[in-house]
Coordinates of C-alpha atoms in Angstrom, one line a residue:
Chain A
X197 CA 0.0 0.0 0.0
X198 CA 2.8 2.4 0.8
X199 CA 4.3 2.6 -2.7
X200 CA 0.8 3.3 -4.1
X201 CA 0.4 6.1 -1.6
X202 CA 3.8 7.6 -2.4
X203 CA 3.2 7.5 -6.1
X204 CA -0.3 9.0 -5.6
X205 CA 1.2 11.9 -3.6
X206 CA 3.7 12.5 -6.3
X207 CA 1.0 12.7 -9.0
X208 CA -0.9 15.2 -6.8
X209 CA 2.3 17.2 -6.4
X210 CA 2.8 17.2 -10.2
X211 CA -0.8 18.5 -10.7
X212 CA -0.2 21.3 -8.2
X213 CA 3.2 22.2 -9.7
X214 CA 1.8 22.1 -13.3
X215 CA -0.7 24.7 -12.1
X216 CA -3.8 22.4 -12.6
X217 CA -5.4 24.0 -9.6
X218 CA -5.4 27.3 -11.5
X219 CA -8.6 26.1 -13.1
X220 CA -10.3 26.7 -9.7
X221 CA -9.7 30.4 -10.2
X222 CA -11.3 30.2 -13.6
X223 CA -14.2 28.3 -12.1
X224 CA -14.7 30.9 -9.4
X225 CA -14.5 33.8 -11.8
X226 CA -16.9 32.2 -14.3
X227 CA -19.4 31.3 -11.5
X228 CA -19.3 34.8 -9.9
X229 CA -19.6 36.5 -13.3
X230 CA -22.5 34.3 -14.4
X231 CA -24.3 34.9 -11.0
X232 CA -24.0 38.6 -11.5
X233 CA -25.4 38.5 -15.0
X234 CA -28.2 36.1 -14.1
X235 CA -29.1 38.2 -11.1
X236 CA -29.6 41.1 -13.4
X237 CA -31.7 39.2 -15.9
X238 CA -33.9 36.8 -14.1
X239 CA -36.4 37.1 -11.3
X240 CA -37.0 34.4 -8.8
X241 CA -35.3 31.6 -10.8
X242 CA -31.7 32.8 -10.2
X243 CA -30.8 30.4 -7.4
X244 CA -32.0 27.4 -9.4
X245 CA -30.1 28.6 -12.4
X246 CA -26.9 29.1 -10.4
X247 CA -27.3 25.7 -8.9
X248 CA -27.7 24.2 -12.3
X249 CA -24.9 26.2 -13.8
X250 CA -22.6 25.5 -10.8
X251 CA -23.1 21.7 -11.0
X252 CA -22.6 21.8 -14.8
X253 CA -19.4 23.7 -14.4
X254 CA -18.1 21.3 -11.7
X255 CA -18.8 18.4 -14.0
X256 CA -17.2 20.1 -17.0
X257 CA -14.1 21.3 -15.2
X258 CA -13.7 17.9 -13.5
X259 CA -14.1 16.2 -16.9
X260 CA -11.2 18.2 -18.4
X261 CA -9.0 17.4 -15.4
X262 CA -9.9 13.7 -15.6
X263 CA -9.3 13.4 -19.3
X264 CA -6.3 15.7 -19.9
X265 CA -4.3 14.5 -16.9
X266 CA -5.6 10.9 -17.1
X267 CA -4.4 10.4 -20.6
X268 CA -0.8 11.4 -19.7
X269 CA -0.6 9.5 -16.4
X270 CA 1.1 6.4 -17.7
X271 CA 1.9 7.3 -21.3
X272 CA 4.0 10.4 -20.3
X273 CA 5.9 8.2 -17.7
X274 CA 6.7 5.7 -20.5
X275 CA 7.4 8.3 -23.2
X276 CA 9.8 10.4 -21.1
X277 CA 11.3 7.1 -19.7
X278 CA 10.9 8.2 -16.0
X279 CA 9.3 4.8 -15.6
X280 CA 12.8 3.2 -16.0
X281 CA 14.1 4.5 -12.7
X282 CA 10.7 4.0 -11.0
X283 CA 10.4 0.4 -11.9
X284 CA 13.9 -0.3 -10.6
X285 CA 12.6 0.5 -7.1
X286 CA 10.7 -2.1 -5.1
X287 CA 7.3 -1.3 -6.8
X288 CA 5.2 -3.5 -9.1
X289 CA 3.6 -2.4 -12.3
X290 CA 0.3 -2.7 -10.5
X291 CA 1.5 -0.3 -7.8
X292 CA 2.3 2.2 -10.6
X293 CA -1.1 2.0 -12.2
X294 CA -3.0 2.2 -8.9
X295 CA -0.8 4.9 -7.5
X296 CA -1.2 7.0 -10.6
X297 CA -5.0 6.5 -10.5
X298 CA -5.2 7.3 -6.8
X299 CA -3.1 10.5 -7.3
X300 CA -5.5 11.8 -10.0
X301 CA -8.5 10.9 -7.8
X302 CA -6.9 12.9 -5.0
X303 CA -6.4 15.8 -7.4
X304 CA -10.0 15.6 -8.5
X305 CA -11.3 15.3 -4.9
X306 CA -9.5 18.5 -3.9
X307 CA -10.7 20.3 -7.0
X308 CA -14.3 19.2 -6.5
X309 CA -14.2 20.1 -2.8
X310 CA -12.9 23.6 -3.5
X311 CA -15.5 24.1 -6.3
X312 CA -18.3 22.9 -4.0
X313 CA -17.3 25.4 -1.3
X314 CA -17.2 28.2 -4.0
X315 CA -20.6 27.2 -5.3
X316 CA -22.1 27.3 -1.7
X317 CA -20.4 30.6 -1.1
X318 CA -21.9 32.2 -4.2
X319 CA -25.3 30.9 -3.3
X320 CA -25.0 32.2 0.2
X321 CA -23.9 35.6 -1.0
X322 CA -26.8 35.8 -3.5
X323 CA -29.2 34.9 -0.7
X324 CA -27.7 37.6 1.7
X325 CA -27.8 40.2 -1.1
X326 CA -31.5 39.6 -1.5
X327 CA -31.5 38.0 -4.9
X328 CA -33.6 35.2 -3.5
X329 CA -37.4 35.6 -2.8
X330 CA -36.7 34.9 0.9
X331 CA -33.5 36.7 1.8
X332 CA -31.2 35.0 4.4
X333 CA -29.6 31.6 4.6
X334 CA -32.7 29.3 4.2
X335 CA -32.3 25.5 3.6
X336 CA -33.6 25.9 0.0
X337 CA -30.6 28.0 -0.9
X338 CA -27.9 25.9 0.8
X339 CA -29.5 22.7 -0.3
X340 CA -27.5 19.7 1.0
X341 CA -28.9 17.8 -2.0
X342 CA -26.2 19.5 -4.1
X343 CA -23.7 17.3 -2.2
X344 CA -25.5 14.2 -3.5
X345 CA -25.2 15.5 -7.1
X346 CA -21.6 16.4 -6.6
X347 CA -20.8 13.0 -5.1
X348 CA -22.3 11.3 -8.2
X349 CA -20.3 13.7 -10.4
X350 CA -17.2 12.6 -8.5
X351 CA -17.9 8.9 -9.0
X352 CA -18.7 9.6 -12.7
X353 CA -15.3 11.4 -13.0
X354 CA -13.6 8.4 -11.3
X355 CA -14.9 6.2 -14.0
X356 CA -13.8 8.7 -16.7
X357 CA -10.3 8.8 -15.1
X358 CA -10.1 5.0 -15.2
X359 CA -11.1 5.0 -18.9
X360 CA -8.4 7.6 -19.7
X361 CA -5.9 5.7 -17.6
X362 CA -6.8 2.4 -19.4
X363 CA -6.2 3.9 -22.8
X364 CA -3.0 5.6 -21.7
X365 CA -1.5 2.3 -20.9
X366 CA -1.2 1.3 -24.5
X367 CA -2.0 4.4 -26.7
X368 CA -0.8 7.9 -27.5
X369 CA -2.2 10.8 -25.5
X370 CA -4.1 12.2 -28.5
X371 CA -5.7 8.9 -29.3
X372 CA -6.4 8.3 -25.6
X373 CA -8.2 11.7 -25.3
X374 CA -10.3 11.0 -28.4
X375 CA -11.3 7.6 -27.2
X376 CA -12.1 8.8 -23.7
X377 CA -14.3 11.6 -24.9
X378 CA -15.9 9.1 -27.3
X379 CA -16.6 6.8 -24.4
X380 CA -17.9 9.7 -22.3
X381 CA -20.3 10.9 -25.0
X382 CA -21.5 7.4 -25.8
X383 CA -21.9 6.7 -22.1
X384 CA -24.2 9.7 -21.8
X385 CA -26.5 8.3 -24.6
X386 CA -26.1 4.7 -23.5
X387 CA -29.7 4.3 -22.6
X388 CA -30.7 5.0 -26.2
X389 CA -28.8 1.9 -27.2
X390 CA -31.0 -0.2 -25.0
X391 CA -34.1 1.1 -26.8
X392 CA -32.8 0.4 -30.3
X393 CA -35.3 -2.4 -30.8
X394 CA -38.0 0.3 -31.2
X395 CA -36.4 1.8 -34.3
X396 CA -35.0 -1.3 -36.1
X397 CA -35.8 -5.0 -36.8
X398 CA -32.2 -5.8 -37.9
X399 CA -30.9 -8.6 -35.7
X400 CA -27.3 -7.7 -36.4
X401 CA -27.9 -4.1 -35.4
X402 CA -29.7 -5.2 -32.3
X403 CA -26.8 -7.6 -31.3
X404 CA -24.4 -4.8 -31.9
X405 CA -26.3 -2.2 -29.9
X406 CA -27.0 -4.6 -27.1
X407 CA -23.3 -5.5 -27.0
X408 CA -22.3 -1.9 -26.9
X409 CA -24.9 -1.2 -24.2
X410 CA -23.3 -3.7 -21.9
X411 CA -19.7 -2.8 -22.7
X412 CA -19.9 1.0 -22.8
X413 CA -20.3 2.9 -19.5
X414 CA -23.8 4.2 -18.7
X415 CA -23.4 7.7 -17.4
X416 CA -27.1 8.5 -17.4
X417 CA -27.8 7.6 -13.8
X418 CA -25.0 9.8 -12.6
X419 CA -26.7 12.9 -13.8
X420 CA -29.2 14.0 -11.1
X421 CA -28.8 17.7 -11.7
X422 CA -32.4 18.4 -12.7
X423 CA -33.8 16.5 -9.8
X424 CA -31.6 18.3 -7.3
X425 CA -32.1 21.7 -8.7
X426 CA -35.9 21.3 -8.7
X427 CA -36.0 19.7 -5.3
X428 CA -37.3 16.3 -6.4
X429 CA -36.6 13.3 -4.2
X430 CA -33.6 11.1 -4.9
X431 CA -34.2 7.4 -4.0
X432 CA -31.3 6.3 -1.8
X433 CA -31.3 2.8 -3.2
X434 CA -30.8 4.1 -6.8
X435 CA -28.0 6.4 -5.6
X436 CA -26.2 3.5 -3.9
X437 CA -26.7 1.3 -6.9
X438 CA -25.2 4.0 -9.2
X439 CA -22.2 4.4 -6.9
X440 CA -21.8 0.6 -6.8
X441 CA -22.0 0.4 -10.6
X442 CA -19.3 3.2 -10.8
X443 CA -17.0 1.3 -8.4
X444 CA -17.4 -2.0 -10.3
X445 CA -16.9 -0.4 -13.7
X446 CA -13.8 1.4 -12.4
X447 CA -12.4 -1.7 -10.8
X448 CA -12.8 -3.6 -14.1
X449 CA -11.0 -0.9 -16.0
X450 CA -8.2 -0.8 -13.5
X451 CA -7.8 -4.6 -13.7
X452 CA -7.7 -4.3 -17.5
X453 CA -5.2 -1.4 -17.3
X454 CA -3.0 -3.3 -15.0
X455 CA -3.2 -6.4 -17.2
X456 CA -2.1 -4.4 -20.3
X457 CA 0.6 -2.4 -18.5
X458 CA 2.1 -5.5 -16.8
X459 CA 2.7 -7.1 -20.2
X460 CA 4.2 -4.1 -22.0
X461 CA 7.8 -3.9 -23.1
X462 CA 9.4 -0.6 -22.6
X463 CA 11.7 -0.5 -25.6
Chain B
X99 CA 27.1 -18.2 -2.8
X100 CA 24.6 -17.3 -5.6
X101 CA 26.0 -15.1 -8.4
X102 CA 25.0 -11.5 -8.0
X103 CA 23.7 -11.6 -11.6
X104 CA 23.3 -14.6 -14.0
X105 CA 21.7 -15.0 -17.4
X106 CA 21.2 -18.3 -19.1
X107 CA 20.5 -18.4 -22.9
X108 CA 18.8 -15.0 -22.6
X109 CA 17.2 -14.1 -25.9
X110 CA 15.1 -11.2 -27.0
X111 CA 13.3 -10.8 -30.3
X112 CA 11.5 -7.6 -31.2
X113 CA 8.8 -7.4 -33.8
X114 CA 9.7 -4.9 -36.5
X115 CA 7.8 -3.7 -39.5
X116 CA 4.3 -2.2 -39.7
X117 CA 2.1 -4.5 -41.6
X118 CA 3.9 -7.9 -41.9
X119 CA 6.0 -7.8 -38.8
X120 CA 9.1 -9.9 -38.6
X121 CA 11.3 -10.8 -35.6
X122 CA 14.5 -8.9 -35.1
X123 CA 16.9 -10.6 -32.7
X124 CA 18.3 -7.9 -30.4
X125 CA 19.9 -10.4 -28.0
X126 CA 21.0 -14.0 -28.8
X127 CA 21.4 -16.6 -26.1
X128 CA 23.4 -14.6 -23.7
X129 CA 24.9 -16.6 -20.8
X130 CA 26.8 -14.6 -18.3
X131 CA 27.7 -14.7 -14.6
X132 CA 28.8 -11.8 -12.4
X133 CA 30.1 -12.7 -8.9
X134 CA 29.5 -10.6 -5.8
X135 CA 32.1 -7.9 -5.4
X136 CA 33.1 -7.7 -9.0
X137 CA 33.2 -4.6 -11.2
X138 CA 32.0 -6.0 -14.5
X139 CA 32.2 -4.1 -17.8
X140 CA 29.5 -4.9 -20.3
X141 CA 31.0 -3.6 -23.6
X142 CA 29.9 -3.4 -27.2
X143 CA 29.3 -1.0 -30.0
X144 CA 26.0 0.9 -30.4
X145 CA 23.2 -1.6 -31.2
X146 CA 25.0 -4.6 -29.7
X147 CA 22.2 -5.4 -27.3
X148 CA 23.7 -3.9 -24.1
X149 CA 20.7 -1.8 -23.2
X150 CA 18.3 -4.6 -24.1
X151 CA 20.1 -6.8 -21.7
X152 CA 20.0 -4.2 -18.9
X153 CA 16.3 -3.6 -19.6
X154 CA 15.6 -7.3 -19.2
X155 CA 17.5 -7.3 -16.0
X156 CA 15.5 -4.4 -14.7
X157 CA 12.2 -6.0 -15.8
X158 CA 11.5 -3.2 -18.4
X159 CA 11.3 -5.7 -21.2
X160 CA 10.5 -9.4 -21.1
X161 CA 12.9 -12.0 -22.6
X162 CA 11.6 -14.1 -25.5
X163 CA 13.4 -17.1 -24.0
X164 CA 16.1 -17.8 -21.4
X165 CA 16.5 -16.9 -17.8
X166 CA 17.9 -13.9 -15.8
X167 CA 18.5 -14.0 -12.1
X168 CA 20.0 -11.8 -9.4
X169 CA 21.1 -13.2 -6.1
X170 CA 19.5 -16.5 -7.1
X171 CA 16.0 -15.0 -7.6
X172 CA 14.2 -14.1 -10.8
X173 CA 14.5 -10.5 -12.0
X174 CA 11.6 -8.3 -11.0
X175 CA 11.3 -9.9 -7.6
X176 CA 10.8 -7.2 -5.0
X177 CA 13.4 -8.7 -2.6
X178 CA 15.9 -8.4 -5.5
X179 CA 14.9 -4.8 -6.2
X180 CA 15.5 -3.8 -2.6
X181 CA 19.2 -4.8 -3.0
X182 CA 19.5 -3.2 -6.4
X183 CA 20.4 0.3 -7.8
X184 CA 20.0 1.2 -11.4
X185 CA 21.0 4.2 -13.5
X186 CA 19.2 4.3 -16.9
X187 CA 21.0 5.6 -20.0
X188 CA 20.3 9.3 -20.4
X189 CA 18.1 9.4 -17.3
X190 CA 15.0 11.5 -17.1
X191 CA 13.3 12.3 -13.8
X192 CA 10.3 14.3 -12.8
X193 CA 11.4 17.8 -13.7
X194 CA 8.9 19.5 -11.4
X195 CA 10.7 18.0 -8.4
X196 CA 13.9 19.3 -6.9
X197 CA 16.8 16.9 -6.6
X198 CA 16.1 16.6 -2.9
X199 CA 12.4 15.9 -3.3
X200 CA 13.2 13.2 -5.9
X201 CA 15.7 11.5 -3.6
X202 CA 13.3 11.7 -0.7
X203 CA 10.5 10.2 -2.9
X204 CA 12.7 7.3 -4.0
X205 CA 14.1 6.7 -0.5
X206 CA 10.4 6.4 0.7
X207 CA 9.9 3.7 -2.0
X208 CA 12.7 1.7 -0.4
X209 CA 11.0 1.9 3.0
X210 CA 12.9 4.7 4.6
X211 CA 10.6 6.8 6.8
X212 CA 10.6 10.2 8.5
X213 CA 14.0 11.7 9.4
X214 CA 15.9 8.6 8.0
X215 CA 14.3 9.2 4.6
X216 CA 15.5 12.8 4.5
X217 CA 19.0 11.9 5.9
X218 CA 19.5 9.1 3.3
X219 CA 18.5 11.5 0.4
X220 CA 20.9 14.1 1.8
X221 CA 23.8 11.6 2.2
X222 CA 23.7 10.4 -1.4
X223 CA 23.4 13.9 -2.8
X224 CA 26.5 14.8 -0.8
X225 CA 28.2 11.7 -2.2
X226 CA 27.7 12.9 -5.8
X227 CA 28.6 16.4 -4.8
X228 CA 25.2 18.1 -5.4
X229 CA 25.3 21.0 -3.0
X230 CA 22.8 23.9 -2.6
X231 CA 21.4 23.2 -6.1
X232 CA 19.6 20.2 -4.6
X233 CA 16.7 22.6 -3.8
X234 CA 16.4 23.6 -7.4
X235 CA 13.8 22.0 -9.8
X236 CA 15.4 19.3 -12.0
X237 CA 14.2 21.1 -15.1
X238 CA 17.0 23.7 -14.4
X239 CA 19.8 21.0 -14.2
X240 CA 22.5 20.5 -16.9
X241 CA 22.9 17.1 -18.5
X242 CA 26.0 16.3 -16.3
X243 CA 24.1 17.3 -13.1
X244 CA 21.2 15.1 -14.1
X245 CA 23.6 12.2 -14.6
X246 CA 24.9 12.8 -11.0
X247 CA 21.3 12.9 -9.7
X248 CA 20.8 9.6 -11.6
X249 CA 23.8 8.1 -9.9
X250 CA 22.5 9.4 -6.5
X251 CA 19.1 7.8 -7.0
X252 CA 20.8 4.5 -7.9
X253 CA 22.7 4.5 -4.6
X254 CA 19.8 5.7 -2.3
X255 CA 19.2 2.2 -0.9
X256 CA 22.9 1.5 -0.3
X257 CA 22.6 -1.4 -2.9
X258 CA 24.6 -4.6 -3.0
X259 CA 24.4 -4.6 -6.8
X260 CA 24.6 -1.5 -8.9
X261 CA 23.7 -1.6 -12.6
X262 CA 24.8 1.5 -14.6
X263 CA 23.9 2.0 -18.2
X264 CA 26.6 4.3 -19.8
X265 CA 27.4 6.0 -16.4
X266 CA 30.0 8.4 -18.0
X267 CA 27.6 9.6 -20.7
X268 CA 27.3 13.4 -20.6
X269 CA 30.0 14.0 -18.0
X270 CA 32.9 16.3 -18.4
X271 CA 36.5 15.0 -17.5
X272 CA 36.0 16.0 -13.8
X273 CA 32.7 14.3 -13.6
X274 CA 34.1 11.2 -15.2
X275 CA 36.9 11.1 -12.7
X276 CA 34.4 11.5 -9.9
X277 CA 32.2 8.6 -11.2
X278 CA 35.3 6.4 -11.6
X279 CA 36.2 7.1 -8.0
X280 CA 32.6 6.4 -6.9
X281 CA 32.6 3.0 -8.7
X282 CA 35.9 2.0 -7.1
X283 CA 34.5 3.2 -3.7
X284 CA 31.4 1.0 -4.3
X285 CA 33.7 -2.0 -5.0
X286 CA 35.7 -1.3 -1.9
X287 CA 32.6 -1.3 0.3
X288 CA 31.7 -4.7 -1.2
X289 CA 29.1 -3.8 -3.8
X290 CA 28.9 -5.5 -7.2
X291 CA 29.0 -3.1 -10.1
X292 CA 27.8 -4.0 -13.5
X293 CA 28.1 -1.3 -16.1
X294 CA 27.7 -0.9 -19.8
X295 CA 29.9 1.4 -21.7
X296 CA 31.4 1.9 -25.1
X297 CA 34.2 4.0 -23.5
X298 CA 36.9 1.4 -23.3
X299 CA 39.3 3.4 -21.2
X300 CA 36.8 3.4 -18.4
X301 CA 36.4 -0.3 -18.5
X302 CA 40.2 -0.8 -18.6
X303 CA 40.6 1.4 -15.6
X304 CA 37.8 -0.1 -13.5
X305 CA 36.8 -3.6 -14.4
X306 CA 38.0 -6.9 -13.1
X307 CA 36.1 -8.7 -15.8
X308 CA 34.5 -7.7 -19.0
X309 CA 32.2 -9.1 -21.6
X310 CA 32.0 -7.9 -25.2
X311 CA 28.8 -8.1 -27.1
X312 CA 28.3 -7.6 -30.8
X313 CA 25.1 -7.9 -32.9
X314 CA 23.3 -9.4 -29.9
X315 CA 25.9 -12.1 -29.2
X316 CA 28.5 -12.5 -26.6
X317 CA 31.8 -12.6 -28.4
X318 CA 34.2 -12.8 -25.5
X319 CA 34.1 -12.7 -21.7
X320 CA 36.7 -13.0 -19.0
X321 CA 39.3 -11.4 -16.8
X322 CA 40.7 -8.3 -18.4
X323 CA 44.3 -9.2 -17.3
X324 CA 44.0 -12.7 -18.9
X325 CA 42.3 -11.5 -22.1
X326 CA 45.1 -9.0 -22.7
X327 CA 48.1 -10.8 -21.2
X328 CA 48.5 -13.4 -23.9
X329 CA 48.5 -10.8 -26.6
X330 CA 51.9 -9.3 -26.1
X331 CA 52.6 -8.2 -29.6
X332 CA 56.1 -6.7 -29.1
X333 CA 58.5 -4.8 -26.9
X334 CA 59.4 -1.1 -26.6
X335 CA 63.1 -0.9 -25.7
X336 CA 64.9 2.4 -25.1
X337 CA 68.6 2.1 -25.6
X338 CA 71.2 4.8 -24.7
X339 CA 74.7 5.2 -26.2
X340 CA 73.7 3.8 -29.6
X341 CA 76.6 3.6 -32.1
X342 CA 76.0 3.4 -35.9
X343 CA 77.0 -0.3 -35.9
X344 CA 74.6 -1.1 -33.1
X345 CA 71.9 0.9 -34.8
X346 CA 72.3 -1.2 -37.9
X347 CA 72.2 -4.4 -35.9
X348 CA 69.0 -3.4 -34.1
X349 CA 67.4 -2.2 -37.3
X350 CA 67.6 -5.7 -38.7
X351 CA 65.3 -6.9 -36.0
X352 CA 63.2 -3.9 -35.1
X353 CA 59.8 -3.1 -36.7
X354 CA 60.5 0.5 -36.0
X355 CA 63.3 2.6 -34.6
X356 CA 63.0 6.2 -33.5
X357 CA 66.0 8.4 -32.6
X358 CA 65.1 10.3 -29.4
X359 CA 68.3 12.4 -29.2
X360 CA 71.5 12.4 -27.2
X361 CA 72.4 8.9 -28.6
X362 CA 69.2 7.4 -27.4
X363 CA 66.9 5.3 -29.5
X364 CA 63.4 3.8 -29.1
X365 CA 63.4 0.3 -30.6
X366 CA 60.1 -1.5 -31.2
X367 CA 60.7 -5.3 -31.4
X368 CA 58.2 -7.8 -32.7
X369 CA 57.0 -10.4 -30.2
X370 CA 59.3 -13.1 -31.7
X371 CA 62.4 -11.3 -30.5
X372 CA 62.5 -11.0 -26.7
X373 CA 64.6 -8.1 -25.2
X374 CA 67.2 -10.6 -24.1
X375 CA 68.0 -11.3 -27.8
X376 CA 69.4 -7.8 -28.2
X377 CA 71.0 -7.5 -24.7
X378 CA 74.3 -9.0 -25.8
X379 CA 74.6 -6.7 -28.8
X380 CA 73.8 -3.7 -26.7
X381 CA 76.4 -4.6 -24.0
X382 CA 79.1 -5.4 -26.5
X383 CA 78.6 -2.0 -28.2
X384 CA 79.0 -0.3 -24.8
X385 CA 75.4 0.9 -24.9
X386 CA 72.8 0.3 -22.2
X387 CA 69.1 -0.5 -22.0
X388 CA 67.2 2.3 -20.3
X389 CA 63.7 0.7 -20.2
X390 CA 61.8 -2.3 -21.5
X391 CA 58.0 -2.3 -21.9
X392 CA 55.8 -5.0 -23.3
X393 CA 53.5 -3.8 -26.1
X394 CA 50.2 -5.4 -25.1
X395 CA 47.0 -5.4 -27.1
X396 CA 44.8 -2.7 -25.6
X397 CA 41.1 -3.4 -24.8
X398 CA 40.4 -1.2 -27.8
X399 CA 42.4 -3.5 -30.1
X400 CA 40.7 -6.6 -28.6
X401 CA 37.3 -4.9 -29.0
X402 CA 37.8 -3.9 -32.6
X403 CA 39.1 -7.4 -33.5
X404 CA 36.2 -9.2 -31.7
X405 CA 33.5 -7.0 -33.1
X406 CA 35.0 -7.3 -36.7
X407 CA 35.1 -11.1 -36.3
X408 CA 31.5 -11.2 -35.2
X409 CA 30.5 -9.1 -38.2
X410 CA 32.3 -11.5 -40.5
X411 CA 30.6 -14.5 -38.9
X412 CA 27.2 -12.9 -39.4
X413 CA 28.0 -12.2 -43.1
X414 CA 29.1 -15.8 -43.7
X415 CA 25.8 -17.2 -42.2

C-alpha cells in the first residue's frame, strides 16, 4: 500500500506544480460572473439557475482534469522514460497503475471540494444580497442535495479517469483523449442503445447495440442535476446502486489497465 | 554463494515492420555470470544489445526465452529490487521536483521513513557532490548534473548490486573522474557493479572482468588481465649510447626505430624477439638498456578485433 500512496502523492504534487489548480480560479470567476449576469436578468429563478450552472461547471471542469491529466498519467511516464528509474525501485507495475490513479482521484477530490465550497459561497452571497425571494440563509438556498449530485459527479469522473488511464497504458495521449471523450459521450447516450429495438428490426444491429450497451459505461444515472435543482426526491437505493456500478466499472477498468501495463515492453 | 547476476540463454526478439511484422533478434542466447564484489564491464558498439540486456535485468522488457536471475532470484522480484540500484541511459526524472524531493521520494519507496528518509537522500546527494542546487527544480539542471542525480538515486538504498547504463555519458572530465572514484568506492565497500559502456578506457581502468557483445551475441568474456596478457605483440626498448654499428644491428630486428636524441633510440621489437636477444649486442657496443615495456593489445584492439570477427561470422551465415 505504501508505494501506491507515495506514487499518488507524487501525482498530486505534479498536478499542483503544473498549475492544474489554477482552473479553480477560472471556475470561481466564471461562477461569480454568471451569477451577477443572471441576477440582473432573471427574477426568482436565479438560485435554481446558479445551482444548475454550478453543477454543470463542476462536471465540465472535472471532466477536463480527468481526461487531460488521465491520458498522460502512464503514457508520459513511458514516453519520457521516467518509468525506468521508478520500476527499478521495489514497486510493481500494479502499484504504478493504482498509484497514478489514486493520485489523480486525490487531485479531483481536492478540486471538487474547493469548487463545492465556492458554489455554496456564491449561493450564500446571493441569498444575503436579497437576490432570492426569501433573503437569508434558508435551507432551500444551501441545499444539501447538491452534495449528492456532486458526489455522483465525483464517481462519474472516477470512471472517466479510469477510462483515460486504461487507454493511456497502450495508446498515445491524443488517441487516448479522443477515445475517452468518445466513451464519455457514448456513455451519456447509452440508454438509447437499450431502446434500439423500437427503431430497427435488424438482428445484427440489435446484437451490436445490445453488446455496446453492456460494454460502454452508462453515465445516465450519474446525472441527477435536474432532480436536485428542482428539489425532487432522490431514492437512496438508486443512488447507492449507481455508486456501486461506478465502483465496479472502475475496478474492471483498473484490472484491464494493470493487465495491459504488466505485459508491456518498454523498448 | 549465488551469483550477483546470472543470465542463461537469454534471448530477445522484437517485432519490426508495420504490416507484416518480422522478428529482429536484439539479444541472442546470452549466458553470463557476475560474482559478488566484481566490477564488471559490459561492452559493445551501439546496437550490440547492451541496453536490451539491462532492460531485461530491470524488468523493463520481457525476454523471448532464457532466464535472468539476481542473487538466485528471478529479475523483477521485490526482494531483489531492494538490493539493487539502477542508472538508466540518459536518465530523465520528474522535472517539477527538486533533486532533494526526488531522492526523498525514492528513499520512501525503499522503506525509509521520517528523518531517515531525508537523511538518506541528503547523504547520497553529498556523495555525488550536489550541493545547494539540490533545492532547485530538476528542469534547471544540466545534463551532467542530471547524470549525477541519476547516480545518487541508484545509490539511495545502499545497494549490493549497482547496474549502470553508460554512467560516463554526458559527463565532463572532472565528472568522469568522480564517477570512476565512486565505482571504485562501491567496489571497496563490497558492492557489485555491472556497467555498460562503449568507452573502453573506463572499462580498462575499472573492471576486473568484461564481456564484449556484438550484434546481440557474446563474443568474448573474461578477466581483463587474462584477455590482454597473452596478446603481447612486441616490446618497446629504449637504448642509450647507440653507435652506428649497433643501430644497424638493431634495425635488422626492429619493426620501428626512432631516434630520441643524445644517442638514445626507441626500438620496437616484434614479439618473436624478446629483449634478451638484443641484450648481448647492446652490451658489446658499450650501450645500455634504459627501459623495456611489453606492447600489449589494448582493450580497444581486442574490442575492434572481436567486433569485426562477429560481423564477418554474421555475413558468412
